[in-house]
mmCIF file of C-alpha atoms in Angstrom:
data_model
loop_
_atom_site.group_PDB
_atom_site.id
_atom_site.type_symbol
_atom_site.label_atom_id
_atom_site.label_comp_id
_atom_site.label_asym_id
_atom_site.label_seq_id
_atom_site.Cartn_x
_atom_site.Cartn_y
_atom_site.Cartn_z
ATOM 1 C CA MET A 1 -2.818 5.117 -4.217
ATOM 2 C CA SER A 2 -2.583 1.650 -2.358
ATOM 3 C CA VAL A 3 -3.087 -1.897 -3.902
ATOM 4 C CA ASN A 4 -6.697 -3.084 -3.754
ATOM 5 C CA VAL A 5 -8.207 -6.454 -3.405
ATOM 6 C CA GLY A 6 -8.373 -8.023 -6.653
ATOM 7 C CA ASP A 7 -5.294 -6.249 -8.022
ATOM 8 C CA PRO A 8 -2.250 -8.285 -8.938
ATOM 9 C CA ILE A 9 0.793 -7.954 -6.858
ATOM 10 C CA PRO A 10 2.574 -4.953 -8.310
ATOM 11 C CA GLN A 11 5.787 -5.149 -9.953
ATOM 12 C CA ALA A 12 8.687 -4.339 -7.581
ATOM 13 C CA THR A 13 12.221 -5.556 -6.994
ATOM 14 C CA VAL A 14 13.222 -6.225 -3.457
ATOM 15 C CA PHE A 15 16.625 -7.905 -2.136
ATOM 16 C CA ASN A 16 17.172 -10.969 -0.042
ATOM 17 C CA LYS A 17 19.858 -11.172 2.535
ATOM 18 C CA ASP A 18 22.321 -12.391 0.030
ATOM 19 C CA LEU A 19 21.842 -9.180 -2.179
ATOM 20 C CA GLU A 20 19.954 -11.095 -4.738
ATOM 21 C CA PRO A 21 17.032 -9.297 -6.510
ATOM 22 C CA VAL A 22 13.694 -10.741 -5.906
ATOM 23 C CA ASP A 23 10.868 -9.936 -8.295
ATOM 24 C CA LEU A 24 7.938 -9.552 -5.871
ATOM 25 C CA ALA A 25 5.209 -10.120 -8.363
ATOM 26 C CA ALA A 26 6.752 -13.627 -9.306
ATOM 27 C CA TYR A 27 7.843 -14.632 -5.768
ATOM 28 C CA GLY A 28 4.644 -16.060 -4.561
ATOM 29 C CA ARG A 29 3.264 -17.655 -7.816
ATOM 30 C CA GLY A 30 2.068 -21.014 -7.213
ATOM 31 C CA ARG A 31 1.210 -20.688 -3.474
ATOM 32 C CA PRO A 32 -0.495 -18.267 -1.222
ATOM 33 C CA LEU A 33 1.802 -15.329 -0.208
ATOM 34 C CA VAL A 34 1.566 -12.998 2.893
ATOM 35 C CA ILE A 35 3.311 -9.827 2.588
ATOM 36 C CA LEU A 36 4.146 -7.901 5.740
ATOM 37 C CA PHE A 37 5.368 -4.400 5.263
ATOM 38 C CA PHE A 38 7.033 -2.978 8.560
ATOM 39 C CA PRO A 39 8.655 0.332 9.289
ATOM 40 C CA GLY A 40 12.018 -0.866 10.691
ATOM 41 C CA SER A 41 14.041 -3.679 12.145
ATOM 42 C CA PHE A 42 15.068 -3.491 15.575
ATOM 43 C CA THR A 43 12.046 -1.612 16.740
ATOM 44 C CA SER A 44 9.674 -2.869 19.509
ATOM 45 C CA VAL A 45 6.332 -3.074 17.487
ATOM 46 C CA CYS A 46 8.004 -4.670 14.309
ATOM 47 C CA GLU A 47 9.838 -7.200 16.523
ATOM 48 C CA LYS A 48 6.641 -8.150 18.259
ATOM 49 C CA GLU A 49 4.794 -8.422 14.946
ATOM 50 C CA LEU A 50 7.422 -10.471 13.110
ATOM 51 C CA CYS A 51 7.972 -12.846 16.030
ATOM 52 C CA THR A 52 4.181 -13.159 16.348
ATOM 53 C CA PHE A 53 4.174 -14.376 12.752
ATOM 54 C CA ARG A 54 7.350 -16.554 13.413
ATOM 55 C CA ASP A 55 5.500 -18.359 16.234
ATOM 56 C CA SER A 56 2.249 -18.879 13.888
ATOM 57 C CA MET A 57 4.350 -20.342 11.040
ATOM 58 C CA ALA A 58 3.127 -23.905 11.512
ATOM 59 C CA ALA A 59 -0.423 -22.644 10.461
ATOM 60 C CA TYR A 60 0.942 -20.974 7.362
ATOM 61 C CA ASN A 61 3.075 -23.987 6.479
ATOM 62 C CA GLU A 62 0.202 -26.292 6.705
ATOM 63 C CA VAL A 63 -1.641 -24.472 3.873
ATOM 64 C CA GLY A 64 1.434 -23.974 1.808
ATOM 65 C CA ALA A 65 1.639 -20.276 2.178
ATOM 66 C CA GLN A 66 4.835 -18.183 2.105
ATOM 67 C CA VAL A 67 5.360 -15.187 4.518
ATOM 68 C CA VAL A 68 7.754 -12.440 3.778
ATOM 69 C CA GLY A 69 8.524 -9.273 5.699
ATOM 70 C CA ILE A 70 9.597 -6.050 3.898
ATOM 71 C CA SER A 71 11.001 -2.775 5.098
ATOM 72 C CA VAL A 72 13.362 -0.183 3.776
ATOM 73 C CA ASP A 73 16.273 -1.553 5.942
ATOM 74 C CA THR A 74 19.352 -2.941 4.186
ATOM 75 C CA PRO A 75 19.686 -6.593 3.550
ATOM 76 C CA PHE A 76 22.410 -6.695 6.081
ATOM 77 C CA CYS A 77 20.164 -5.136 8.761
ATOM 78 C CA GLN A 78 17.305 -7.527 7.717
ATOM 79 C CA ALA A 79 19.762 -10.588 8.076
ATOM 80 C CA ALA A 80 20.884 -9.471 11.577
ATOM 81 C CA PHE A 81 17.273 -8.868 12.732
ATOM 82 C CA ALA A 82 16.240 -12.241 11.478
ATOM 83 C CA GLU A 83 19.118 -13.997 13.160
ATOM 84 C CA LYS A 84 18.734 -12.209 16.436
ATOM 85 C CA ASN A 85 14.896 -13.036 16.525
ATOM 86 C CA ARG A 86 15.137 -16.551 14.916
ATOM 87 C CA ILE A 87 12.782 -15.487 12.101
ATOM 88 C CA ASP A 88 12.874 -18.293 9.599
ATOM 89 C CA TYR A 89 10.893 -16.769 6.783
ATOM 90 C CA PRO A 90 12.371 -14.277 4.268
ATOM 91 C CA LEU A 91 12.885 -10.709 5.364
ATOM 92 C CA LEU A 92 13.298 -8.664 2.165
ATOM 93 C CA SER A 93 14.997 -5.234 1.737
ATOM 94 C CA ASP A 94 13.069 -2.538 -0.169
ATOM 95 C CA PHE A 95 16.088 -0.109 0.239
ATOM 96 C CA ASN A 96 15.285 1.565 -3.153
ATOM 97 C CA LYS A 97 11.733 1.923 -2.000
ATOM 98 C CA GLU A 98 10.040 0.406 -5.139
ATOM 99 C CA ALA A 99 7.809 -1.910 -3.300
ATOM 100 C CA ILE A 100 6.422 0.655 -0.788
ATOM 101 C CA ARG A 101 5.652 3.023 -3.693
ATOM 102 C CA ALA A 102 4.227 0.274 -5.906
ATOM 103 C CA PHE A 103 1.834 -0.938 -2.985
ATOM 104 C CA GLY A 104 1.022 2.605 -1.908
ATOM 105 C CA VAL A 105 2.459 1.993 1.712
ATOM 106 C CA VAL A 106 4.867 4.865 2.150
ATOM 107 C CA LEU A 107 5.106 6.271 5.559
ATOM 108 C CA PRO A 108 5.983 9.969 4.687
ATOM 109 C CA GLU A 109 7.864 10.682 7.827
ATOM 110 C CA LEU A 110 8.344 9.172 11.278
ATOM 111 C CA LYS A 111 10.468 11.102 13.948
ATOM 112 C CA GLY A 112 12.457 12.787 11.069
ATOM 113 C CA LEU A 113 13.039 9.593 8.996
ATOM 114 C CA LYS A 114 11.507 10.028 5.649
ATOM 115 C CA GLU A 115 9.786 7.297 3.405
ATOM 116 C CA LEU A 116 9.631 4.255 5.599
ATOM 117 C CA ALA A 117 7.236 1.431 5.009
ATOM 118 C CA GLN A 118 3.780 2.043 6.456
ATOM 119 C CA ARG A 119 2.789 -1.092 8.522
ATOM 120 C CA ALA A 120 0.584 -3.208 6.235
ATOM 121 C CA ALA A 121 -0.334 -6.757 5.349
ATOM 122 C CA PHE A 122 -1.402 -8.237 2.218
ATOM 123 C CA VAL A 123 -2.626 -11.743 1.291
ATOM 124 C CA ALA A 124 -2.209 -12.911 -2.270
ATOM 125 C CA ASP A 125 -3.591 -15.992 -3.745
ATOM 126 C CA ALA A 126 -1.448 -18.612 -5.939
ATOM 127 C CA LYS A 127 -2.105 -16.586 -9.089
ATOM 128 C CA GLY A 128 -0.689 -13.411 -7.716
ATOM 129 C CA LYS A 129 -3.991 -11.583 -6.955
ATOM 130 C CA ILE A 130 -4.387 -9.667 -3.704
ATOM 131 C CA ARG A 131 -7.252 -11.196 -1.841
ATOM 132 C CA TRP A 132 -6.994 -9.446 1.420
ATOM 133 C CA ALA A 133 -5.504 -6.243 2.540
ATOM 134 C CA TRP A 134 -4.800 -4.010 5.723
ATOM 135 C CA ILE A 135 -2.965 -0.850 6.208
ATOM 136 C CA ALA A 136 -2.202 0.609 9.651
ATOM 137 C CA ASP A 137 -3.595 3.974 10.705
ATOM 138 C CA ASN A 138 -0.355 4.493 12.579
ATOM 139 C CA PRO A 139 3.068 2.733 12.864
ATOM 140 C CA GLY A 140 2.232 1.518 16.445
ATOM 141 C CA GLN A 141 -0.720 -0.530 15.239
ATOM 142 C CA GLU A 142 -0.187 -4.118 15.102
ATOM 143 C CA PRO A 143 -1.949 -6.108 12.264
ATOM 144 C CA PRO A 144 -5.101 -8.401 12.991
ATOM 145 C CA TYR A 145 -2.996 -11.546 13.153
ATOM 146 C CA ASP A 146 -6.350 -13.698 13.278
ATOM 147 C CA GLU A 147 -7.676 -11.970 10.268
ATOM 148 C CA VAL A 148 -4.379 -12.495 8.426
ATOM 149 C CA ALA A 149 -4.517 -16.266 8.957
ATOM 150 C CA ALA A 150 -8.251 -16.378 8.296
ATOM 151 C CA ALA A 151 -7.597 -14.832 4.861
ATOM 152 C CA VAL A 152 -4.948 -17.390 4.139
ATOM 153 C CA ARG A 153 -7.154 -20.279 5.117
ATOM 154 C CA ALA A 154 -9.954 -18.878 2.993
ATOM 155 C CA LEU A 155 -7.921 -19.235 -0.180
#
């Protein structure tokens, strides 16, 4: 079951590039939060998606929103991917798969790999309530970038 609009950000612990635990439900409190789930670092569609958000960060910064990307890759992989692509917002590791299960965005299988993050985007308000959600029909589908930005501006 996935998270619905109006639900609070679910409890899940993810890890930053320094292996420090991050309580996702508390992470965005006090500011809008854009949560981007993606199947895997160093893949073409994921790279395009995360770089598109990187190139749009001025608009998110203008309204005080925090953007985070989450996959089941290790924190080391996330750090290397962020460095290679000059991604200046946090990429968080859900290596233990808590967040993808809590949000209901488990991609059961992709080319033999089990339980990756299904591509999805969630926008939460400053109180931690989900105000907009999108889940891809397939891993090759990119998020509706303009709709994500509009959802953040509407907060």
